[in-house]
Amino acid sequence: MQRKRHKEKLYNEVMSEKPLIAVTGASGLLGRPLMSLLDFDSRFQVRGAAFSRAKGGLDKVDLLDESATAAWLDEIKPSALVHLAAERRPDVYAENPEAAESLNIIATESLARLCAEREIPILFLSTNYVFDGTAPPYHPDDAPNPLNAYGKSKLAGEKAMIGASAENRILRVPMLYGPSDNLSESSVTVILRDFLDTDGPVPLDARQTRYPAYTPDVAAAIVGLLPGLMDGNLPGPRLHFCPEESYTKRDMGAVLAECVGINPGRAAADERPPSGAPRPKDVRLACPHMEALGLIKTTPFREAVKSVLEGIEEKGGLE
């Protein structure tokens, strides 16, 4: 018994020396692989926050409640925070702008202020949709010009982060896909739903160029940034992560269909302007800082999305 207590004491002493990383949006598409990587990284401790899907050891925190958020920060005392929580779907944002702005702007401004008061540096996840898509590739210091409310809200979040502390950093990424229970969680995998629900041609946008990013790859890049974030040694304040592979929705649809044994020829090119919130035509991101840090490591799209679809199928998500 005495030996066991001694081991527990040594373990607690070691753990107390490790920096604690806080993650908001920890139950989300990117939050899950990030939490998994941090859980298994011996350099860090991690605490994740979620709200509607707070389970499995995650802290339930309403980021719209400033006093509750402050209490959470004071309880866990993180060395750094990764802010992922957001409404990231442009069409949903356009349909319910008040609710989306509460999370994307008001809660982000509040979190930036609370962390600055506690000297907690933040890595804030933003989007390539802060650009208008007319002059790619976009470098970190190029002037933003978002076309839709979602892009404008993320730009507002960027300004709040940079205004609150010089230690904060912005990481802009393109559209995301990754391990999930169903097709609907990502705007990449949801494309397959039309192939499963119909038998004929599936018209898909062939005008806009996209750069789908695999969430485990993005999560690994975030983990790679954390030591520099805590030490104040990162370039910035804006950083870009973007795969080199480019696809239209029509291209992605053909790959998705082929992965599950559906004729990829059913993916038909639709040259009409897409409905819903306006989207930029090509927002490829130039990534000089991340490339210099050796943090642009990406899994080929076909390989990664096939793995994602196999995982969804195992969970019954293709039915």
C-alpha atoms as one frame of an Amber mdcrd trajectory, in Angstrom:
protein
   0.000   0.000   0.000   2.824   2.390   0.884   4.575   1.657  -2.433   1.332
   2.312  -4.321   0.887   5.677  -2.605   4.485   6.583  -3.394   3.916   5.794
  -7.094   0.732   7.872  -7.106   2.598  10.795  -5.520   5.370  10.614  -8.129
   2.771  10.426 -10.925   0.935  13.480  -9.620   4.191  15.414  -9.291   5.121
  14.613 -12.890   1.661  15.459 -14.201   1.638  18.785 -12.363   4.706  19.846
 -14.365   3.067  19.213 -17.727   1.329  22.140 -19.404  -2.431  21.787 -19.594
  -4.043  22.512 -22.945  -7.703  23.563 -22.999  -9.784  22.832 -26.090 -13.192
  24.338 -26.869 -15.422  22.523 -29.338 -13.743  19.324 -28.166 -16.645  17.106
 -29.267 -16.584  18.377 -32.852 -15.170  17.119 -36.125 -11.705  18.556 -35.448
 -11.950  18.539 -31.676 -12.155  14.746 -31.421  -8.895  13.911 -33.226  -7.153
  16.792 -31.474  -8.262  15.522 -28.062  -7.112  12.027 -28.989  -3.647  13.233
 -30.003  -3.264  15.331 -26.867  -4.472  12.482 -24.654  -1.652  10.285 -25.942
   1.036  12.980 -26.035   3.233  12.622 -22.958   4.182  16.322 -23.102   0.705
  17.624 -22.261  -2.358  17.368 -20.112  -5.647  18.241 -21.790  -9.157  19.357
 -20.797 -11.851  19.610 -23.410 -15.025  21.697 -23.286 -18.266  21.102 -25.139
 -21.895  21.991 -24.552 -24.629  20.086 -26.367 -22.396  17.015 -26.809 -20.437
  17.164 -23.563 -19.776  13.543 -22.646 -16.948  11.064 -22.234 -15.005  13.187
 -19.755 -15.529  16.533 -21.486 -16.417  19.571 -19.389 -19.837  21.069 -20.095
 -19.203  24.778 -20.613 -21.550  27.338 -22.123 -19.202  29.780 -23.836 -22.074
  32.255 -24.089 -22.048  32.451 -20.265 -19.013  34.589 -19.488 -19.025  33.900
 -15.754 -19.207  30.129 -16.351 -16.381  30.325 -18.874 -14.264  32.362 -16.447
 -14.923  29.836 -13.675 -13.831  26.996 -15.973 -10.583  28.772 -16.866  -9.884
  29.508 -13.195 -10.518  25.878 -12.273  -8.297  24.221 -14.870  -5.649  26.992
 -15.242  -4.539  26.096 -18.775  -1.134  26.970 -20.195  -2.743  27.511 -23.611
  -6.170  27.244 -25.216  -7.239  26.017 -28.660 -10.527  27.648 -29.660 -12.400
  25.419 -32.109 -16.012  26.006 -31.063 -17.928  27.725 -33.866 -20.838  27.543
 -36.260 -18.853  26.648 -39.382 -21.640  25.962 -41.913 -22.234  29.048 -44.116
 -25.813  28.109 -45.007 -26.782  27.417 -41.382 -25.175  30.705 -40.418 -27.216
  32.533 -43.068 -30.440  30.889 -41.856 -29.899  31.736 -38.171 -27.378  34.601
 -38.017 -28.230  35.720 -34.479 -27.447  32.351 -32.902 -24.342  31.870 -35.042
 -22.977  35.326 -34.252 -23.448  34.687 -30.548 -20.991  31.805 -30.779 -18.664
  32.968 -33.546 -18.327  36.585 -32.451 -19.688  37.358 -28.977 -18.393  34.202
 -27.260 -15.059  34.496 -29.078 -14.612  38.130 -28.010 -15.440  37.159 -24.431
 -13.020  34.219 -24.446 -10.242  36.361 -25.911 -10.705  38.920 -23.165 -10.877
  36.350 -20.353  -7.746  34.559 -21.534  -5.821  37.813 -21.982  -6.616  38.731
 -18.386  -5.165  35.370 -17.290  -2.207  35.469 -19.729  -3.414  32.324 -21.531
  -2.343  32.309 -25.208  -4.983  31.168 -27.698  -4.738  29.351 -31.011  -7.904
  30.364 -32.857  -9.184  28.281 -35.751 -10.332  30.431 -38.661 -11.175  29.829
 -42.305 -10.053  30.524 -45.863 -13.517  32.065 -46.309 -12.136  35.355 -44.970
 -10.951  35.860 -48.588 -13.089  36.517 -51.670 -11.499  33.897 -53.934 -10.546
  36.209 -56.787  -6.729  36.174 -56.468  -5.357  32.915 -55.030  -3.114  31.803
 -53.482  -3.681  33.909 -50.373  -0.784  34.663 -48.045  -1.280  35.181 -44.301
  -0.980  38.975 -44.514  -3.157  39.455 -47.612  -6.166  41.715 -47.096  -9.346
  39.762 -46.247 -12.634  40.348 -48.045 -15.221  37.754 -46.945 -18.243  37.193
 -49.164 -20.647  35.649 -46.648 -21.707  36.129 -43.040 -19.746  33.096 -41.877
 -16.489  34.487 -43.275 -17.243  37.896 -41.785 -17.864  36.357 -38.368 -14.560
  34.482 -38.408 -12.754  37.642 -39.447 -14.368  39.421 -36.498 -13.115  36.603
 -34.286  -9.609  37.009 -35.696  -9.653  40.731 -34.910 -10.829  40.042 -31.359
  -8.031  37.539 -30.822  -5.281  39.756 -32.206  -6.644  42.785 -30.364  -6.770
  40.970 -27.026  -3.183  39.693 -26.947  -0.073  39.738 -29.093   0.537  36.141
 -27.964  -2.570  34.798 -29.726  -2.314  33.107 -33.105  -4.796  32.526 -35.938
  -4.789  29.264 -37.904  -6.811  29.465 -41.124  -7.888  26.192 -42.716 -10.048
  25.140 -45.693 -13.092  22.835 -45.594 -12.679  19.919 -43.178 -13.583  16.240
 -43.242 -12.604  13.395 -40.974 -13.692  10.425 -38.845 -17.369  10.690 -37.989
 -20.484   8.687 -37.148 -22.462   9.964 -40.136 -22.175  11.644 -43.513 -23.779
  14.918 -42.473 -21.070  16.182 -40.126 -18.808  17.292 -42.977 -19.630  19.221
 -46.143 -17.340  16.751 -47.927 -18.911  13.437 -46.934 -22.473  14.758 -47.067
 -22.059  14.878 -50.857 -22.394  11.081 -50.903 -25.949  11.294 -49.538 -27.321
  12.319 -52.959 -25.730   9.247 -54.564 -27.319   6.990 -51.954 -30.759   8.605
 -52.115 -31.151   8.613 -55.919 -30.296   6.371 -58.874 -29.605   8.892 -61.617
 -27.046  11.612 -62.300 -26.071  13.785 -59.339 -25.436  17.412 -60.396 -22.590
  18.883 -58.350 -20.847  22.233 -58.474 -17.950  22.257 -60.940 -17.073  25.957
 -60.654 -15.536  26.376 -57.206 -12.159  24.908 -56.305 -11.770  23.471 -52.824
  -8.906  22.053 -50.776 -10.399  19.491 -48.355  -8.304  18.983 -45.227  -8.312
  15.758 -43.190  -8.935  16.557 -39.527  -6.243  14.215 -38.104  -3.718  16.075
 -40.288  -4.931  19.459 -39.016  -4.947  18.175 -35.427  -1.325  17.043 -35.782
  -0.378  20.502 -37.076  -2.100  22.135 -34.095  -0.217  19.920 -31.650   2.990
  20.884 -33.452   2.216  24.570 -32.878   1.540  24.317 -29.150   5.109  24.463
 -27.786   5.811  27.606 -29.805   2.476  29.114 -28.781   3.308  28.670 -25.102
   6.889  29.896 -25.504   5.916  32.896 -27.617   8.101  31.699 -30.487   5.583
  31.263 -33.297   5.572  33.398 -36.427   2.330  35.116 -37.119  -0.062  36.309
 -35.978  -1.758  34.505 -38.890  -0.844  31.027 -40.108  -2.268  28.936 -42.942
  -2.796  25.190 -43.329  -3.886  23.954 -46.767  -3.375  20.712 -48.724  -2.097
  20.978 -52.286  -4.787  18.700 -53.770  -7.677  20.654 -55.274 -11.200  19.418
 -56.045 -14.544  20.730 -57.152 -17.600  19.209 -55.508 -18.122  17.236 -58.680
 -14.577  15.830 -58.383 -15.103  14.948 -54.721 -18.436  13.335 -55.508 -16.826
  11.041 -58.078 -14.180   9.928 -55.562 -16.748   9.387 -52.799 -18.986   7.351
 -55.088 -16.120   5.164 -56.279 -15.039   4.505 -52.681 -18.384   2.832 -51.910
 -18.789   1.014 -55.212 -21.072   3.489 -56.967 -20.445   4.469 -60.596 -18.418
   7.726 -60.356 -19.804   8.726 -63.740 -23.043   9.653 -61.965 -21.278  12.792
 -60.687 -22.455  15.382 -63.199 -20.871  18.817 -63.631 -23.186  21.670 -62.612
 -21.887  25.013 -63.889 -24.693  27.087 -62.375 -23.896  29.394 -59.433 -24.637
  27.428 -56.258 -27.616  28.333 -54.124 -27.320  29.417 -50.505 -24.713  31.703
 -48.973 -22.232  33.057 -51.540 -18.932  31.217 -51.627 -15.563  32.288 -53.022
 -14.417  30.574 -56.223 -10.872  29.645 -55.215  -9.400  30.376 -51.785  -6.200
  28.397 -51.908  -4.008  29.323 -48.951  -0.258  29.858 -49.199   1.394  28.360
 -46.111   4.907  29.806 -45.753   5.046  29.759 -41.949   3.658  26.244 -41.540
   5.914  24.921 -44.295   8.945  26.451 -42.589   7.896  24.757 -39.356   7.490
  21.417 -41.149   3.818  21.213 -40.207   2.168  20.769 -43.618   1.817  16.992
 -43.690  -1.294  15.800 -45.468  -2.875  12.444 -46.232  -3.934  11.956 -49.889
  -7.638  12.739 -50.251  -8.648   9.440 -51.811  -6.905   7.437 -49.100  -8.223
   9.538 -46.214 -11.829   9.834 -47.392 -12.002   6.086 -48.075 -10.968   5.466
 -44.475 -13.579   7.953 -43.247 -16.352   6.288 -45.268 -15.336   2.830 -44.053
 -15.582   4.074 -40.476 -19.007   5.595 -41.082 -20.216   2.387 -42.732 -19.061
   0.317 -39.742 -21.218   2.538 -37.516 -24.244   2.182 -39.794 -23.981   5.762
 -41.016 -24.454   4.898 -44.702 -27.878   3.380 -44.184
